[in-house]
Amino acid sequence: MTAGTLTLAGREVPRLGYGTMRLTGPHIMGPPADRPEAVRVLRRAVELGVRVIDTAWYYGPYEANLVLAEALHPYADDLVIVTKLGGARRPDGSWYSALSAQELREGCEHDLRLLQLDAVPVAHLRWMPGAEIPFEDALGTMISLQDEGKIEHLGLSNVSQEQVELALTQTPIVTVSNAYSVLNRADEGLVERCEQAGIAYLPFFPLAASPVQSGAGVTGAGVVADVATRLQVSATQVALAWLLHRSPVMLPIPGTSSVAHLEDNLAAASLRLSPEDLAALDAA
Ligand SMILES: NC(=O)c1ccc[n+]([C@@H]2O[C@H](COP(=O)([O-])OP(=O)(O)OC[C@H]3O[C@@H](n4cnc5c(N)ncnc54)[C@H](OP(=O)(O)O)[C@@H]3O)[C@@H](O)[C@H]2O)c1
């Protein structure tokens, strides 16, 4: 991959990663529809240079982590697995916040068991809006888990800039992972703050996907599709290349359940956008 690297969790990693959420069944519930293909996707990702894999015990639940371990355990020394704690699923697939000390600890134990790890390289505190637990308390539990050696490095997800500033007064933060894409710029200020602080920014929904339904939102989008047509590449490559151009701390983690889409997405690392293309996309 030719989009450069950054240092994350003590490893030098290419700036294009992979997210496991789309490996599960429909609505992020149940096992992969095509398990052998899910295993192939993960192995091909690593073969093509991916060294950051974002996951969560509650994708499936359990299923994404199980297939990740099946495909890649024992893990390469330079692979950075990034998990998240703070969410959980009801049997009907609905999501709820699991941010109490007990729930965060249980989530961490799920990750360690399912992924067959002694310590998670990076764990995000995944904030859930409306949670009754104070942010500082949940962060305190994450710091305790790190002190106990179960988490190597801490990140934050779905957080405001104020929460990032507060966390930085308590502990080093190596990643921020919020929704961000060429079609969703709500987090511009935090991207700049991460760049200034040298914190890796892992945008989720980098292809402007729907939270629960399959499909990359950027494929139907006007300017993105126009640039893609002109350059004779896919709209997803344009969306990912725009992210990679946006900041040196940007590390997108696009999700897919197919090797063909994975290969398409990773090709974005070598797509150079002209100043004119970037200006058009900036204005999208
Ligand atoms: N921190 C958080 O709270 C949080 C929240 C959501 C997600 N995440 C992480 O972020 C990762 C990325 O988000 P995401 O996977 O939901 O969204 P995304 O990367 O924006 O898009 C994924 C969707 O686009 C489709 N797609 C992928 N590549 C494609 C291609 N080349 N051509 C056409 N369609 C393509 C996928 O379908 P196919 O399977 O058919 O390719 C899937 O439905 C997740 O996997 C997860 O690890 C984190």
CSV table of C-alpha atoms and ligand atoms in Angstrom, one decimal:
chain,number,residue,atom,x,y,z
A,1,MET,CA,0.0,0.0,0.0
A,2,THR,CA,1.3,3.4,-0.9
A,3,ALA,CA,-0.6,5.8,1.2
A,4,GLY,CA,2.1,6.0,3.8
A,5,THR,CA,2.1,4.7,7.4
A,6,LEU,CA,1.6,5.9,10.9
A,7,THR,CA,2.7,4.5,14.2
A,8,LEU,CA,-0.1,2.9,16.2
A,9,ALA,CA,0.3,0.9,19.4
A,10,GLY,CA,4.1,0.8,18.8
A,11,ARG,CA,3.8,-0.7,15.3
A,12,GLU,CA,4.3,1.1,12.0
A,13,VAL,CA,1.1,0.4,10.1
A,14,PRO,CA,-0.2,1.3,6.6
A,15,ARG,CA,-2.9,4.0,6.7
A,16,LEU,CA,-5.7,1.8,5.3
A,17,GLY,CA,-7.3,-0.8,7.6
A,18,TYR,CA,-10.3,-3.0,7.7
A,19,GLY,CA,-13.4,-3.3,9.8
A,20,THR,CA,-15.1,-6.6,10.6
A,21,MET,CA,-18.7,-5.4,11.1
A,22,ARG,CA,-19.9,-6.4,7.6
A,23,LEU,CA,-18.7,-10.0,8.1
A,24,THR,CA,-21.8,-10.9,10.2
A,25,GLY,CA,-25.3,-11.8,9.1
A,26,PRO,CA,-27.9,-9.2,8.2
A,27,HIS,CA,-28.3,-6.2,10.6
A,28,ILE,CA,-25.0,-7.1,12.2
A,29,MET,CA,-26.5,-10.2,13.8
A,30,GLY,CA,-25.6,-13.9,13.4
A,31,PRO,CA,-22.8,-15.6,11.6
A,32,PRO,CA,-21.4,-14.7,8.2
A,33,ALA,CA,-23.7,-15.7,5.3
A,34,ASP,CA,-20.5,-17.1,3.6
A,35,ARG,CA,-18.0,-18.1,6.3
A,36,PRO,CA,-15.2,-19.3,3.9
A,37,GLU,CA,-15.4,-16.0,2.1
A,38,ALA,CA,-15.3,-14.1,5.4
A,39,VAL,CA,-12.1,-16.0,6.3
A,40,ARG,CA,-10.7,-15.3,2.8
A,41,VAL,CA,-11.5,-11.6,3.2
A,42,LEU,CA,-9.5,-11.4,6.4
A,43,ARG,CA,-6.5,-13.4,5.1
A,44,ARG,CA,-6.4,-11.4,1.9
A,45,ALA,CA,-6.5,-8.1,3.8
A,46,VAL,CA,-3.4,-9.0,5.7
A,47,GLU,CA,-1.8,-10.4,2.6
A,48,LEU,CA,-2.3,-7.1,0.9
A,49,GLY,CA,-0.8,-5.2,3.7
A,50,VAL,CA,-3.6,-4.3,6.1
A,51,ARG,CA,-2.3,-4.2,9.7
A,52,VAL,CA,-5.2,-2.5,11.5
A,53,ILE,CA,-8.4,-4.5,12.0
A,54,ASP,CA,-11.3,-2.9,13.8
A,55,THR,CA,-13.7,-5.2,15.5
A,56,ALA,CA,-16.1,-5.6,18.5
A,57,TRP,CA,-17.3,-8.6,20.5
A,58,TYR,CA,-20.9,-7.4,19.9
A,59,TYR,CA,-20.8,-7.7,16.1
A,60,GLY,CA,-22.9,-10.8,15.7
A,61,PRO,CA,-22.6,-10.8,18.7
A,62,TYR,CA,-19.3,-12.8,19.0
A,63,GLU,CA,-19.3,-13.8,15.4
A,64,ALA,CA,-17.0,-11.2,13.9
A,65,ASN,CA,-14.3,-11.9,16.6
A,66,LEU,CA,-14.7,-15.7,16.1
A,67,VAL,CA,-14.1,-15.5,12.4
A,68,LEU,CA,-11.2,-13.1,12.9
A,69,ALA,CA,-9.5,-15.5,15.2
A,70,GLU,CA,-10.3,-18.4,12.9
A,71,ALA,CA,-8.7,-16.6,10.0
A,72,LEU,CA,-5.7,-14.9,11.6
A,73,HIS,CA,-4.7,-16.5,14.9
A,74,PRO,CA,-1.8,-16.7,15.8
A,75,TYR,CA,-1.6,-13.0,14.8
A,76,ALA,CA,1.4,-11.4,13.1
A,77,ASP,CA,3.4,-9.3,15.6
A,78,ASP,CA,2.7,-6.1,13.6
A,79,LEU,CA,-1.1,-6.6,13.4
A,80,VAL,CA,-3.0,-4.1,15.5
A,81,ILE,CA,-6.4,-5.4,16.5
A,82,VAL,CA,-8.7,-2.6,17.7
A,83,THR,CA,-11.8,-3.5,19.7
A,84,LYS,CA,-14.5,-1.4,21.3
A,85,LEU,CA,-16.2,-1.6,24.6
A,86,GLY,CA,-19.4,0.2,25.7
A,87,GLY,CA,-22.1,-1.4,23.5
A,88,ALA,CA,-24.1,-4.6,23.6
A,89,ARG,CA,-27.0,-6.3,21.8
A,90,ARG,CA,-30.4,-7.6,22.8
A,91,PRO,CA,-31.6,-10.9,21.3
A,92,ASP,CA,-33.8,-8.9,18.9
A,93,GLY,CA,-30.6,-7.1,17.5
A,94,SER,CA,-31.3,-3.8,19.2
A,95,TRP,CA,-28.2,-2.0,20.7
A,96,TYR,CA,-27.8,-0.7,24.2
A,97,SER,CA,-25.1,0.9,26.2
A,98,ALA,CA,-23.0,-1.3,28.4
A,99,LEU,CA,-20.7,1.2,30.1
A,100,SER,CA,-20.9,0.2,33.7
A,101,ALA,CA,-17.7,-1.1,35.2
A,102,GLN,CA,-19.1,-4.7,35.2
A,103,GLU,CA,-20.3,-4.4,31.6
A,104,LEU,CA,-17.0,-3.0,30.3
A,105,ARG,CA,-15.1,-5.7,32.2
A,106,GLU,CA,-17.3,-8.4,30.8
A,107,GLY,CA,-16.9,-7.0,27.3
A,108,CYS,CA,-13.1,-7.0,27.7
A,109,GLU,CA,-13.2,-10.7,28.8
A,110,HIS,CA,-15.3,-11.5,25.7
A,111,ASP,CA,-12.7,-9.9,23.5
A,112,LEU,CA,-9.8,-11.7,25.2
A,113,ARG,CA,-11.5,-15.1,25.0
A,114,LEU,CA,-12.9,-14.8,21.5
A,115,LEU,CA,-9.8,-13.3,20.0
A,116,GLN,CA,-7.5,-15.6,22.0
A,117,LEU,CA,-5.4,-12.7,23.3
A,118,ASP,CA,-3.8,-11.9,26.6
A,119,ALA,CA,-4.1,-8.2,26.0
A,120,VAL,CA,-6.1,-6.2,23.4
A,121,PRO,CA,-3.6,-4.0,21.4
A,122,VAL,CA,-6.1,-1.0,21.3
A,123,ALA,CA,-9.5,-0.9,22.9
A,124,HIS,CA,-11.9,2.0,22.3
A,125,LEU,CA,-14.2,3.3,24.9
A,126,ARG,CA,-17.3,3.4,22.7
A,127,TRP,CA,-19.5,6.1,24.0
A,128,MET,CA,-23.3,5.6,23.7
A,129,PRO,CA,-25.3,8.9,23.7
A,130,GLY,CA,-27.8,9.0,26.6
A,131,ALA,CA,-25.8,6.6,28.8
A,132,GLU,CA,-26.5,7.0,32.5
A,133,ILE,CA,-22.9,6.3,33.4
A,134,PRO,CA,-20.7,9.4,33.6
A,135,PHE,CA,-18.0,9.4,30.9
A,136,GLU,CA,-15.3,9.9,33.5
A,137,ASP,CA,-16.4,6.7,35.3
A,138,ALA,CA,-16.4,4.6,32.1
A,139,LEU,CA,-13.0,6.0,31.2
A,140,GLY,CA,-11.8,5.1,34.7
A,141,THR,CA,-12.8,1.5,34.2
A,142,MET,CA,-10.9,1.4,30.9
A,143,ILE,CA,-7.8,2.9,32.6
A,144,SER,CA,-8.1,0.2,35.3
A,145,LEU,CA,-8.3,-2.5,32.6
A,146,GLN,CA,-5.1,-1.1,31.0
A,147,ASP,CA,-3.4,-1.0,34.4
A,148,GLU,CA,-4.3,-4.7,34.8
A,149,GLY,CA,-2.6,-5.5,31.5
A,150,LYS,CA,-5.8,-6.5,29.6
A,151,ILE,CA,-5.6,-3.5,27.3
A,152,GLU,CA,-2.4,-2.2,25.8
A,153,HIS,CA,-3.5,1.2,24.5
A,154,LEU,CA,-6.7,3.2,24.9
A,155,GLY,CA,-8.8,4.9,22.2
A,156,LEU,CA,-12.2,6.7,22.1
A,157,SER,CA,-15.1,6.2,19.8
A,158,ASN,CA,-18.3,8.1,19.1
A,159,VAL,CA,-17.1,11.0,21.2
A,160,SER,CA,-17.2,14.7,21.3
A,161,GLN,CA,-14.2,17.0,21.3
A,162,GLU,CA,-15.0,17.9,24.9
A,163,GLN,CA,-14.8,14.2,25.9
A,164,VAL,CA,-11.5,13.8,24.0
A,165,GLU,CA,-10.1,16.8,25.9
A,166,LEU,CA,-11.3,15.5,29.2
A,167,ALA,CA,-9.8,12.0,28.5
A,168,LEU,CA,-6.4,13.6,27.6
A,169,THR,CA,-6.2,15.1,31.1
A,170,GLN,CA,-6.4,11.5,32.5
A,171,THR,CA,-4.5,9.3,30.1
A,172,PRO,CA,-2.8,9.0,26.7
A,173,ILE,CA,-5.3,8.3,23.9
A,174,VAL,CA,-3.9,6.7,20.7
A,175,THR,CA,-7.0,6.6,18.5
A,176,VAL,CA,-10.3,8.4,17.9
A,177,SER,CA,-13.0,6.6,15.9
A,178,ASN,CA,-16.1,8.6,14.9
A,179,ALA,CA,-18.4,8.6,11.9
A,180,TYR,CA,-16.7,10.6,9.1
A,181,SER,CA,-16.6,10.5,5.3
A,182,VAL,CA,-16.6,12.7,2.2
A,183,LEU,CA,-20.3,12.9,2.7
A,184,ASN,CA,-20.3,13.5,6.5
A,185,ARG,CA,-18.0,16.2,7.7
A,186,ALA,CA,-19.5,16.8,11.2
A,187,ASP,CA,-16.2,15.9,12.8
A,188,GLU,CA,-13.9,18.3,11.0
A,189,GLY,CA,-12.8,20.0,14.2
A,190,LEU,CA,-11.9,16.7,15.9
A,191,VAL,CA,-10.0,15.5,12.8
A,192,GLU,CA,-7.8,18.7,13.1
A,193,ARG,CA,-7.4,18.2,16.9
A,194,CYS,CA,-6.2,14.6,16.3
A,195,GLU,CA,-3.8,15.7,13.7
A,196,GLN,CA,-2.4,18.4,16.1
A,197,ALA,CA,-2.1,15.8,18.9
A,198,GLY,CA,-0.7,13.0,16.7
A,199,ILE,CA,-3.8,10.8,17.5
A,200,ALA,CA,-4.7,8.3,14.8
A,201,TYR,CA,-8.3,9.0,13.5
A,202,LEU,CA,-10.2,5.9,12.3
A,203,PRO,CA,-13.3,7.1,10.5
A,204,PHE,CA,-16.2,4.6,10.7
A,205,PHE,CA,-18.8,4.5,7.9
A,206,PRO,CA,-15.9,5.8,5.6
A,207,LEU,CA,-18.1,4.8,2.6
A,208,ALA,CA,-21.1,6.5,4.1
A,209,ALA,CA,-22.8,3.2,4.7
A,210,SER,CA,-26.1,2.8,6.6
A,211,PRO,CA,-25.7,1.7,10.2
A,212,VAL,CA,-27.6,-1.5,9.6
A,213,GLN,CA,-28.1,-2.1,5.9
A,214,SER,CA,-25.6,-3.3,3.4
A,215,GLY,CA,-24.3,-0.9,0.7
A,216,ALA,CA,-21.8,2.0,0.4
A,217,GLY,CA,-23.6,5.3,0.4
A,218,VAL,CA,-20.9,7.0,-1.7
A,219,THR,CA,-21.7,4.9,-4.8
A,220,GLY,CA,-24.8,6.9,-5.6
A,221,ALA,CA,-23.4,10.3,-4.7
A,222,GLY,CA,-23.1,13.0,-7.3
A,223,VAL,CA,-19.6,14.5,-7.0
A,224,VAL,CA,-18.0,11.3,-5.8
A,225,ALA,CA,-19.5,9.3,-8.7
A,226,ASP,CA,-18.5,12.1,-11.2
A,227,VAL,CA,-14.9,12.0,-10.1
A,228,ALA,CA,-14.9,8.2,-10.1
A,229,THR,CA,-16.2,8.2,-13.7
A,230,ARG,CA,-13.6,10.7,-14.8
A,231,LEU,CA,-10.8,8.7,-13.2
A,232,GLN,CA,-12.3,5.4,-14.3
A,233,VAL,CA,-12.1,4.0,-10.7
A,234,SER,CA,-14.9,3.1,-8.3
A,235,ALA,CA,-16.7,5.6,-6.1
A,236,THR,CA,-15.5,3.8,-3.0
A,237,GLN,CA,-11.9,4.2,-4.1
A,238,VAL,CA,-12.5,8.0,-4.5
A,239,ALA,CA,-14.1,8.2,-1.1
A,240,LEU,CA,-11.2,6.4,0.6
A,241,ALA,CA,-8.6,8.3,-1.3
A,242,TRP,CA,-10.2,11.6,-0.3
A,243,LEU,CA,-10.0,10.5,3.4
A,244,LEU,CA,-6.3,9.5,2.9
A,245,HIS,CA,-5.6,12.9,1.4
A,246,ARG,CA,-7.5,14.7,4.2
A,247,SER,CA,-5.0,14.1,7.0
A,248,PRO,CA,-1.8,12.2,7.8
A,249,VAL,CA,-3.5,10.8,10.9
A,250,MET,CA,-6.4,9.4,8.9
A,251,LEU,CA,-6.7,5.6,8.9
A,252,PRO,CA,-10.0,4.4,7.3
A,253,ILE,CA,-11.3,1.0,8.2
A,254,PRO,CA,-13.8,0.2,5.4
A,255,GLY,CA,-15.9,-2.9,6.0
A,256,THR,CA,-16.9,-5.5,3.4
A,257,SER,CA,-17.9,-9.1,3.2
A,258,SER,CA,-16.3,-9.8,-0.2
A,259,VAL,CA,-12.7,-10.2,-1.4
A,260,ALA,CA,-13.6,-8.3,-4.6
A,261,HIS,CA,-14.8,-5.2,-2.7
A,262,LEU,CA,-11.8,-5.5,-0.3
A,263,GLU,CA,-9.3,-5.5,-3.2
A,264,ASP,CA,-11.2,-2.6,-4.8
A,265,ASN,CA,-11.1,-0.6,-1.5
A,266,LEU,CA,-7.4,-1.3,-0.9
A,267,ALA,CA,-6.5,0.0,-4.3
A,268,ALA,CA,-7.5,3.4,-3.0
A,269,ALA,CA,-4.2,3.6,-1.3
A,270,SER,CA,-2.4,4.3,-4.6
A,271,LEU,CA,-5.0,6.6,-6.0
A,272,ARG,CA,-3.7,10.2,-6.3
A,273,LEU,CA,-6.4,12.9,-6.5
A,274,SER,CA,-5.6,16.1,-8.3
A,275,PRO,CA,-6.1,19.5,-6.6
A,276,GLU,CA,-9.1,20.0,-8.8
A,277,ASP,CA,-10.6,16.7,-7.8
A,278,LEU,CA,-10.0,17.4,-4.2
A,279,ALA,CA,-11.6,20.8,-4.4
A,280,ALA,CA,-14.7,19.3,-6.1
A,281,LEU,CA,-14.9,16.6,-3.4
A,282,ASP,CA,-14.3,19.1,-0.6
A,283,ALA,CA,-17.3,21.0,-1.8
A,284,ALA,CA,-19.5,17.8,-2.0
B,1,LIG,N1,-16.7,2.7,16.5
B,1,LIG,C1,-18.0,2.5,16.1
B,1,LIG,O1,-18.9,2.8,16.8
B,1,LIG,C2,-18.3,1.9,14.8
B,1,LIG,C3,-19.6,2.0,14.2
B,1,LIG,C4,-19.8,1.4,13.0
B,1,LIG,C5,-18.7,0.8,12.3
B,1,LIG,N2,-17.5,0.7,12.9
B,1,LIG,C6,-16.4,0.0,12.2
B,1,LIG,O2,-16.1,0.7,11.0
B,1,LIG,C7,-16.0,-0.2,9.9
B,1,LIG,C8,-16.5,0.5,8.7
B,1,LIG,O3,-17.9,0.8,8.7
B,1,LIG,P1,-18.9,0.0,7.8
B,1,LIG,O4,-18.3,-1.3,7.4
B,1,LIG,O5,-20.2,0.0,8.6
B,1,LIG,O6,-19.2,1.0,6.6
B,1,LIG,P2,-18.5,1.4,5.3
B,1,LIG,O7,-17.1,1.0,5.3
B,1,LIG,O8,-18.8,2.9,5.1
B,1,LIG,O9,-19.3,0.6,4.2
B,1,LIG,C9,-19.5,-0.8,4.3
B,1,LIG,C10,-20.6,-1.1,3.3
B,1,LIG,O10,-20.3,-0.8,2.0
B,1,LIG,C11,-20.2,-2.0,1.2
B,1,LIG,N3,-19.0,-1.9,0.4
B,1,LIG,C12,-17.7,-2.0,0.9
B,1,LIG,N4,-16.8,-1.9,-0.1
B,1,LIG,C13,-17.5,-1.8,-1.2
B,1,LIG,C14,-17.1,-1.6,-2.6
B,1,LIG,N5,-15.8,-1.6,-3.0
B,1,LIG,N6,-18.1,-1.5,-3.5
B,1,LIG,C15,-19.4,-1.5,-3.1
B,1,LIG,N7,-19.8,-1.6,-1.9
B,1,LIG,C16,-18.9,-1.8,-0.9
B,1,LIG,C17,-20.3,-3.1,2.1
B,1,LIG,O11,-21.0,-4.2,1.5
B,1,LIG,P3,-20.3,-5.5,1.0
B,1,LIG,O12,-20.2,-6.4,2.2
B,1,LIG,O13,-21.3,-6.1,0.0
B,1,LIG,O14,-19.0,-5.1,0.4
B,1,LIG,C18,-21.0,-2.6,3.4
B,1,LIG,O15,-22.4,-2.7,3.3
B,1,LIG,C19,-17.0,-1.3,10.4
B,1,LIG,O16,-16.7,-2.5,9.7
B,1,LIG,C20,-16.6,-1.4,11.8
B,1,LIG,O17,-15.5,-2.2,12.1
B,1,LIG,C21,-17.3,1.3,14.1
